[in-house]
PDB file of C-alpha atoms in Angstrom:
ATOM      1  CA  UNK Y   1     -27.523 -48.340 -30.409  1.00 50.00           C
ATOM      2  CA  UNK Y   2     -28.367 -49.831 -26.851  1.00 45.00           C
ATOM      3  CA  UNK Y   3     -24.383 -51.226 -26.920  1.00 48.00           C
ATOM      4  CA  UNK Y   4     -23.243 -47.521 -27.443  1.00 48.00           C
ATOM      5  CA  UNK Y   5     -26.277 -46.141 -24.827  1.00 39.00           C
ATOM      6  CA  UNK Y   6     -24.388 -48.914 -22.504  1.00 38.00           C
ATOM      7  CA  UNK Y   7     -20.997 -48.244 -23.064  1.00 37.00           C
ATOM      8  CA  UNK Y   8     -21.833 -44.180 -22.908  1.00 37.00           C
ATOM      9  CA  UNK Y   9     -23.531 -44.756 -19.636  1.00 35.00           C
ATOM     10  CA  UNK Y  10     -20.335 -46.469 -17.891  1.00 39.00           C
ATOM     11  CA  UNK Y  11     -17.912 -44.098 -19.147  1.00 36.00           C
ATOM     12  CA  UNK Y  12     -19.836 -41.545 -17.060  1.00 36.00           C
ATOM     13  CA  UNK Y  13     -20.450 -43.382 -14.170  1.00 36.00           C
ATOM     14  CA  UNK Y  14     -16.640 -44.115 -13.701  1.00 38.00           C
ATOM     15  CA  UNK Y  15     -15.648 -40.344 -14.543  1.00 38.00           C
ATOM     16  CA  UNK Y  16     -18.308 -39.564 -11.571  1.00 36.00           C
ATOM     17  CA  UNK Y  17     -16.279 -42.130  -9.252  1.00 38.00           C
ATOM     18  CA  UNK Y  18     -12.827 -40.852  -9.672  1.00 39.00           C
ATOM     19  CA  UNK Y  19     -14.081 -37.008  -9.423  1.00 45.00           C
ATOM     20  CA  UNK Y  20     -16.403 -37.517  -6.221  1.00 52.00           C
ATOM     21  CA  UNK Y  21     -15.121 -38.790  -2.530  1.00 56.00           C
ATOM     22  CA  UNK Y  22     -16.684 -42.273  -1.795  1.00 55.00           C
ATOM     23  CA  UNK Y  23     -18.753 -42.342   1.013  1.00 55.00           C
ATOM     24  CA  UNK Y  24     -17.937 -43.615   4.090  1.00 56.00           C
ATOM     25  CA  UNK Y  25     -19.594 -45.011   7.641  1.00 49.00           C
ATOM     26  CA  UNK Y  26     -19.191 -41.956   9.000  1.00 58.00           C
ATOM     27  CA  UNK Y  27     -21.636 -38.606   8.399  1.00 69.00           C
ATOM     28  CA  UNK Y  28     -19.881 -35.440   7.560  1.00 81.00           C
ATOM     29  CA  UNK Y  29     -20.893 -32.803   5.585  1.00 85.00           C
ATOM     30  CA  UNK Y  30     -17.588 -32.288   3.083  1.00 92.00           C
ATOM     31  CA  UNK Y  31     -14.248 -34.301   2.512  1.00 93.00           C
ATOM     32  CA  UNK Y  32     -11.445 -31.695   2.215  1.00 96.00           C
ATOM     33  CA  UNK Y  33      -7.704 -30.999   1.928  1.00 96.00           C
ATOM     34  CA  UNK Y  34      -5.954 -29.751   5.247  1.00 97.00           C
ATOM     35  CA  UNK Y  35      -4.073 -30.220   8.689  1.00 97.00           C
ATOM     36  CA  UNK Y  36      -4.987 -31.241  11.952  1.00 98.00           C
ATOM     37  CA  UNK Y  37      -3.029 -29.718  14.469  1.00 98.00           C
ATOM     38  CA  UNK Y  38      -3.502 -32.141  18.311  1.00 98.00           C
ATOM     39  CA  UNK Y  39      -2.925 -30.550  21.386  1.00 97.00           C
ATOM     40  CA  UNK Y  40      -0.436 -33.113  21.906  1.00 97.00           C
ATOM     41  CA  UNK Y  41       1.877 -31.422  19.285  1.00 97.00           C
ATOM     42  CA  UNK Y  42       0.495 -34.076  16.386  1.00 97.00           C
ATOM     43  CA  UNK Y  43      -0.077 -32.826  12.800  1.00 97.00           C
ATOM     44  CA  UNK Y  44      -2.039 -35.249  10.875  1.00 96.00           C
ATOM     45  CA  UNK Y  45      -2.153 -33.551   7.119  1.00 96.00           C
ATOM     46  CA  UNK Y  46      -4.135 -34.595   4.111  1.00 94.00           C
ATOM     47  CA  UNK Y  47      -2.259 -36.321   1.105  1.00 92.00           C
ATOM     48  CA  UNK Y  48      -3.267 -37.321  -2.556  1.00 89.00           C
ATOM     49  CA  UNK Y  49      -5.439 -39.904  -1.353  1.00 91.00           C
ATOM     50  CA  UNK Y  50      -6.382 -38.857   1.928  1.00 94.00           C
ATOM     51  CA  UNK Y  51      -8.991 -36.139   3.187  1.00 95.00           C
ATOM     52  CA  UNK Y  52     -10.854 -34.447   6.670  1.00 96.00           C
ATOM     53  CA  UNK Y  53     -14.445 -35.105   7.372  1.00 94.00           C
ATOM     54  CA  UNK Y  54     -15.631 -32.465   8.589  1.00 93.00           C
ATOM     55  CA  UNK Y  55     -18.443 -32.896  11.415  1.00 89.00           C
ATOM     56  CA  UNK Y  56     -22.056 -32.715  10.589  1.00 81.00           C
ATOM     57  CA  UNK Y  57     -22.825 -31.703  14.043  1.00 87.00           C
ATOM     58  CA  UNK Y  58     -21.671 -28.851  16.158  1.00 90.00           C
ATOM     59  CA  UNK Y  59     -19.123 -30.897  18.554  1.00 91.00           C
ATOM     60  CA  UNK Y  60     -19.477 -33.941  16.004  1.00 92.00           C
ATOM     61  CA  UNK Y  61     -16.050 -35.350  14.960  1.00 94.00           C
ATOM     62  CA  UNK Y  62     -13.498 -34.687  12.393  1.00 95.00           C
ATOM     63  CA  UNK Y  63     -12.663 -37.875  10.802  1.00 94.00           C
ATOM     64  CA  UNK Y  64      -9.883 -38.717   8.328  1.00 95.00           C
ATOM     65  CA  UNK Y  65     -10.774 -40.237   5.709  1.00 94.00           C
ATOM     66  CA  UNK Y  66      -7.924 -42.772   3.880  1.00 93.00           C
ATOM     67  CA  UNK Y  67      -8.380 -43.756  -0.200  1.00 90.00           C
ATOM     68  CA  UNK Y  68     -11.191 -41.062  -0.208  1.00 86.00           C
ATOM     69  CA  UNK Y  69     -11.888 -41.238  -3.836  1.00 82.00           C
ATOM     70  CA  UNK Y  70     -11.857 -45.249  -3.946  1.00 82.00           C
ATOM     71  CA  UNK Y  71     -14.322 -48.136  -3.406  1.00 85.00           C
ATOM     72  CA  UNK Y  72     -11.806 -48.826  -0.853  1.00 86.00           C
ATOM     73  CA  UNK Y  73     -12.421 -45.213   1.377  1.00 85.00           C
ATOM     74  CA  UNK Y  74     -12.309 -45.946   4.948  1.00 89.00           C
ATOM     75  CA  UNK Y  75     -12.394 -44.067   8.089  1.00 88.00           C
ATOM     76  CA  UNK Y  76      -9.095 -43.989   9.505  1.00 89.00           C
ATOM     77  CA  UNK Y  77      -9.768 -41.976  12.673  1.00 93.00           C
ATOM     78  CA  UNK Y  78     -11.976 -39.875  14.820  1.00 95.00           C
ATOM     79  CA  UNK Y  79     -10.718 -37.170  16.336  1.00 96.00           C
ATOM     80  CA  UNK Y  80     -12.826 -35.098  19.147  1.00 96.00           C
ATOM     81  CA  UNK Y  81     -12.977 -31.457  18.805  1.00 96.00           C
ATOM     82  CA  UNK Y  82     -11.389 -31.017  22.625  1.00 96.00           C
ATOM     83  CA  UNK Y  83      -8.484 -32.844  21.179  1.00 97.00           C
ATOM     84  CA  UNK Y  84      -7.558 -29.641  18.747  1.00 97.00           C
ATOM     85  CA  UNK Y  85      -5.757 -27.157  18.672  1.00 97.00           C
ATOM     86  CA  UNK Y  86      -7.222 -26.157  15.488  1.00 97.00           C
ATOM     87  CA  UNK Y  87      -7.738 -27.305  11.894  1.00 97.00           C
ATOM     88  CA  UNK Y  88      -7.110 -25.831   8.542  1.00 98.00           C
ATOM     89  CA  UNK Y  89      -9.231 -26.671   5.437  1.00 97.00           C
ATOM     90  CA  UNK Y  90      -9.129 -25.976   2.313  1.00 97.00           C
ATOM     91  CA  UNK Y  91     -10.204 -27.005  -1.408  1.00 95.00           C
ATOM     92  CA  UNK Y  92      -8.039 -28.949  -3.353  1.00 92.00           C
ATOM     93  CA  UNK Y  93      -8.506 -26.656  -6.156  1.00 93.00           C
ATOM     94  CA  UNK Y  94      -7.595 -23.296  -3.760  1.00 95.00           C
ATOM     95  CA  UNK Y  95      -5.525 -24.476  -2.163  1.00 95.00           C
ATOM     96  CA  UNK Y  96      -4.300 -20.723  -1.169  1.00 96.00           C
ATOM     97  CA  UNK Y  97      -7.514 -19.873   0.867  1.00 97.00           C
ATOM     98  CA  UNK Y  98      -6.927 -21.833   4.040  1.00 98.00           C
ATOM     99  CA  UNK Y  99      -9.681 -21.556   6.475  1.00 98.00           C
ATOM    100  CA  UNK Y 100      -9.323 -22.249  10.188  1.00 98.00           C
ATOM    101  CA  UNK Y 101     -11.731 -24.028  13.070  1.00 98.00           C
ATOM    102  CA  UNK Y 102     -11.615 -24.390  16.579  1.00 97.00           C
ATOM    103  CA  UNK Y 103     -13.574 -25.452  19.071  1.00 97.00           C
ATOM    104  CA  UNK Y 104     -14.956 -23.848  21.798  1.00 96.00           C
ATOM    105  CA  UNK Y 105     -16.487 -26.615  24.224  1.00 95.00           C
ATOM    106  CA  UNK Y 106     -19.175 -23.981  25.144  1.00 95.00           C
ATOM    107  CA  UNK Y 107     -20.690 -23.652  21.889  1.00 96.00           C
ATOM    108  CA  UNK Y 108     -18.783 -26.691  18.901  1.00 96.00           C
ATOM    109  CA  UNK Y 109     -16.795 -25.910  15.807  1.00 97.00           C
ATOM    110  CA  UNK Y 110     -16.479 -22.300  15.271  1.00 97.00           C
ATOM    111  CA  UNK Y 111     -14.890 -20.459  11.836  1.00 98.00           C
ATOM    112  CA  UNK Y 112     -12.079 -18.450  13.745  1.00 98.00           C
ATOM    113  CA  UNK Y 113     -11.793 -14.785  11.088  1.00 98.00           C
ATOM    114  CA  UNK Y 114      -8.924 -13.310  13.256  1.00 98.00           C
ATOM    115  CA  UNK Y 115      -6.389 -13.740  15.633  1.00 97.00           C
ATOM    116  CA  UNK Y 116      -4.357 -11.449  18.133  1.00 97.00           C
ATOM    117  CA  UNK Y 117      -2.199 -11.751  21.568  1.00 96.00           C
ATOM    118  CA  UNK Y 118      -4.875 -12.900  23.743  1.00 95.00           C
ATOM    119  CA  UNK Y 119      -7.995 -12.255  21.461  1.00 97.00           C
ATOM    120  CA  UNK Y 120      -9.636 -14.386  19.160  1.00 98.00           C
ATOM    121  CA  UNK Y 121     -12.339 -13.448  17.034  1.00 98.00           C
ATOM    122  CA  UNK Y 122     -14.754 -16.392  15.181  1.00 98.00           C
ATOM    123  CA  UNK Y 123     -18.330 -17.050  13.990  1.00 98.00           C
ATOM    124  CA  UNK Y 124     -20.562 -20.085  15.418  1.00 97.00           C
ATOM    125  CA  UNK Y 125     -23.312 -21.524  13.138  1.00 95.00           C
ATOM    126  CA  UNK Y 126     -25.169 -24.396  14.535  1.00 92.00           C
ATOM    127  CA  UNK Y 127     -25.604 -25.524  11.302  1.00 89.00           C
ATOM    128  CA  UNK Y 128     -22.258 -25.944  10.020  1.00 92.00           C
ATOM    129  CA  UNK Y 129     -20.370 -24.184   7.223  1.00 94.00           C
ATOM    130  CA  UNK Y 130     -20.058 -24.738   3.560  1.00 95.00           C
ATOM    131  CA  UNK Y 131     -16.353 -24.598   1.661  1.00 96.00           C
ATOM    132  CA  UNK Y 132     -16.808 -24.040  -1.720  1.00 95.00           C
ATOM    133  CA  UNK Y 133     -14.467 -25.230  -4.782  1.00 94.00           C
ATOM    134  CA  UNK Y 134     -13.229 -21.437  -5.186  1.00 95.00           C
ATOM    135  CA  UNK Y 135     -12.023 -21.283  -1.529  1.00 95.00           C
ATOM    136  CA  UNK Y 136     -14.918 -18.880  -0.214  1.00 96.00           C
ATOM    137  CA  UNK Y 137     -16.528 -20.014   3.195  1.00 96.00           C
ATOM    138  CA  UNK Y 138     -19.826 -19.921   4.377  1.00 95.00           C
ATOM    139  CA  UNK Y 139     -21.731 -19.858   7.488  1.00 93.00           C
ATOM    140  CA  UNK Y 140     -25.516 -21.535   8.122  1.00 84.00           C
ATOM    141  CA  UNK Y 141     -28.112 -19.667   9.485  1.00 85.00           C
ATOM    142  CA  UNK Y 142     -28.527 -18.594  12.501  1.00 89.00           C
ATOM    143  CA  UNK Y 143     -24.789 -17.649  12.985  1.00 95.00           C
ATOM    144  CA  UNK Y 144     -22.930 -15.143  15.345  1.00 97.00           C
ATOM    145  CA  UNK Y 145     -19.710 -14.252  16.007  1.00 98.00           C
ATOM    146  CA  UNK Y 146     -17.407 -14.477  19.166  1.00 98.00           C
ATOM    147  CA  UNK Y 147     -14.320 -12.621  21.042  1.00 98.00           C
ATOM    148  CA  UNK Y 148     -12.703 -14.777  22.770  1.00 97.00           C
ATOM    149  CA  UNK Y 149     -10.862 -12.652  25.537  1.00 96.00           C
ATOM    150  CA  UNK Y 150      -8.147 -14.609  27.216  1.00 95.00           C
ATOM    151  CA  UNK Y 151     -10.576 -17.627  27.598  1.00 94.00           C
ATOM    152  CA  UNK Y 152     -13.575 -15.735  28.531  1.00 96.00           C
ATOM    153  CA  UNK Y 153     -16.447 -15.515  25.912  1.00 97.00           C
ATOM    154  CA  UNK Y 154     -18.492 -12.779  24.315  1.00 98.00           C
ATOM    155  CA  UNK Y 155     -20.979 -13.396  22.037  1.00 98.00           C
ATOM    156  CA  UNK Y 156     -22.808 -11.117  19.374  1.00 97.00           C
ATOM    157  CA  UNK Y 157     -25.718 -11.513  17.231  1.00 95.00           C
ATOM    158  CA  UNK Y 158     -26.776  -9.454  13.812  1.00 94.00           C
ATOM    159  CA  UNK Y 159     -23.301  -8.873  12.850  1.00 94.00           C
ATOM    160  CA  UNK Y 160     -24.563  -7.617   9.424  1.00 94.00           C
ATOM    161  CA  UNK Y 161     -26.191  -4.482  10.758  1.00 96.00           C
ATOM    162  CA  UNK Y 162     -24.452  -1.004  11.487  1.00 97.00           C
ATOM    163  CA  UNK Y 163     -22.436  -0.478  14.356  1.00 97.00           C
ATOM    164  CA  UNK Y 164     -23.642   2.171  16.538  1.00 97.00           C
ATOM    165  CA  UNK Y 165     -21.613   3.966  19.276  1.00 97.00           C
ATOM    166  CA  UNK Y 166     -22.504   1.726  21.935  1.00 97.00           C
ATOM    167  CA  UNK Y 167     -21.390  -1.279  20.212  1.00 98.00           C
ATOM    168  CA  UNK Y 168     -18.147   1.010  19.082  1.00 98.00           C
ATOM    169  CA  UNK Y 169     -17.354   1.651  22.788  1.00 98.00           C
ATOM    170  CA  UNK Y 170     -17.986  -2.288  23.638  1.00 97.00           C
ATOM    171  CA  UNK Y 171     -15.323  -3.370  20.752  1.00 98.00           C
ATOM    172  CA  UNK Y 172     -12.816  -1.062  21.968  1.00 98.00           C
ATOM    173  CA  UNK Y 173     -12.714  -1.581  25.278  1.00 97.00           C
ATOM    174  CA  UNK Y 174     -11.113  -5.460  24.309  1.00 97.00           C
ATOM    175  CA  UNK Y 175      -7.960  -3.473  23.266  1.00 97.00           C
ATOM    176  CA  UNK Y 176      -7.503  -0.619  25.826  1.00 95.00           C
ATOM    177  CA  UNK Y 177      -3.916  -1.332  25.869  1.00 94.00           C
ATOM    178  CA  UNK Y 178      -3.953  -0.423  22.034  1.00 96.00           C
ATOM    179  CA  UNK Y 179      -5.060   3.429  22.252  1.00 95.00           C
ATOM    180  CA  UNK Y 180      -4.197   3.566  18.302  1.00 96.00           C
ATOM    181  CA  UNK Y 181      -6.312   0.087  17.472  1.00 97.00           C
ATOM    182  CA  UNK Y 182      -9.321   1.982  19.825  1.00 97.00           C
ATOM    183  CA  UNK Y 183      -8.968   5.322  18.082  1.00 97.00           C
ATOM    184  CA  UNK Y 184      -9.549   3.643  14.913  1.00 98.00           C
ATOM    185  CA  UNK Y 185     -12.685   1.501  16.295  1.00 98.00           C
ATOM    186  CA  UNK Y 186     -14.259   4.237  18.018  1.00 98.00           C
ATOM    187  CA  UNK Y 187     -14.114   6.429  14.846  1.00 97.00           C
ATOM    188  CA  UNK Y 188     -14.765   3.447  11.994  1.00 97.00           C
ATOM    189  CA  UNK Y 189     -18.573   3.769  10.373  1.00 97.00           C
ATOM    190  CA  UNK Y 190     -18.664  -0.102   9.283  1.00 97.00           C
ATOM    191  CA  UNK Y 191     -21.103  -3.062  10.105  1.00 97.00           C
ATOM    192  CA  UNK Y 192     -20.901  -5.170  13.457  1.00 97.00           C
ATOM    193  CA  UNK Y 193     -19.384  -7.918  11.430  1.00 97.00           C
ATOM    194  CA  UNK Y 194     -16.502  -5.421  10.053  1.00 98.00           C
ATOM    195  CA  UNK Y 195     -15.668  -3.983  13.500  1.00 98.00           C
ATOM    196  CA  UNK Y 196     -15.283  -7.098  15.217  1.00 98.00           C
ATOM    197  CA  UNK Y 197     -12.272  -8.010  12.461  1.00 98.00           C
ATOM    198  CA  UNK Y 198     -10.492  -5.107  13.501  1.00 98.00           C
ATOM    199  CA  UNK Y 199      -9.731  -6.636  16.480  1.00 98.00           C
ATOM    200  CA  UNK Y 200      -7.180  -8.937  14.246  1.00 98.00           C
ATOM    201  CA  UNK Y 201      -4.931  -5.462  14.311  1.00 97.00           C
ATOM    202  CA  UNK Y 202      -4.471  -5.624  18.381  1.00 97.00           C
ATOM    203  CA  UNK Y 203      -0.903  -5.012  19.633  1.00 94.00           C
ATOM    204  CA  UNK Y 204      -0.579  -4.782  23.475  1.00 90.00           C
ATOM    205  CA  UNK Y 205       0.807  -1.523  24.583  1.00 79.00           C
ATOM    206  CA  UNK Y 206       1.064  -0.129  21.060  1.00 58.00           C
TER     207      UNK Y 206
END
């Protein structure tokens, strides 16, 4: 009985070790599938055997991680954030819900939701965000969201309550080159959080 409790014991244990990402020197909070795209016009991408750290810390580093699921996982490279363009993650069992970060020296890694000609719209959380096995992302507390502007900053906080009009008026006037995008704004009845995301819709001079 204590051979079979034995050999019962090892067959899980080496199950657990081909299933779960070895650790390595490095701290980061998950090992995932994706692309890092360098402002130098390098793509480093993710293979069988090879995953991204992400950072544990607002401007900590991405890392990539080589043999990730072996006793022989290393880390192959730290990349700083101001080194980005931007990187896409995903889970290797979604691997069609890609999720994008950037980061904005001013604040660390930020979830970017939408993008348009000169507009950029993401959330900050000082605390990180979670990728789960079915693709969904999450945000830690404490989170708001951003328009980035053609490089200048805005920043908004409870994004889950109602827009009123003076928050309308404030969205709109990012697109006032898009009278059909601001029409819509002015007149939607959605959250803060919903509003901002129409901004992915802007078309100069529409």
């Amino acid at each position: 009985m204590k051979h079979r409790l034995i050999i019962t014991i090892s067959i899980v244990i080496a199950a657990f070790s081909v299933a779960v990402p070895h650790a390595t020197a490095a701290k980061v909070a998950q090992q995932l599938c994706g692309r890092v795209f360098l402002k130098s016009g390098e793509t480093i991408a993710t293979d069988d055997s090879t995953r991204i750290g992400t950072p544990n810390k607002k401007h900590g580093k991405m890392v990539i991680i080589e043999n990730a699921f072996s006793h022989r996982a290393k880390d192959a490279r730290f990349i700083e954030g101001a080194e980005t363009d931007s990187v896409q993650l995903w889970s290797r069992t979604r691997t069609d819900r890609v999720r994008t970060l950037i980061y904005e020296p001013d604040y660390g890694w930020c979830w970017l939701l939408e993008k348009a000609p000169g507009l950029a719209v993401c959330v900050f959380s000082p605390k990180g965000y979670y990728l789960a096995g079915n693709g969904g992302m999450s945000a830690g507390n404490n989170a708001v969201m951003l328009v980035n502007k053609n490089g200048e900053i805005y920043q908004f906080e409870k994004t889950s309550k109602m827009a009123d009009d003076t928050f309308r008026r404030q969205v709109a006037s990012f697109v006032a080159d898009d009278p059909q995008l601001q029409h819509e704004i002015l007149g939607s009845r959605a959250t803060r959080t919903v509003t901002l995301r129409m901004l992915g819709k802007y078309r100069p001079s529409r």
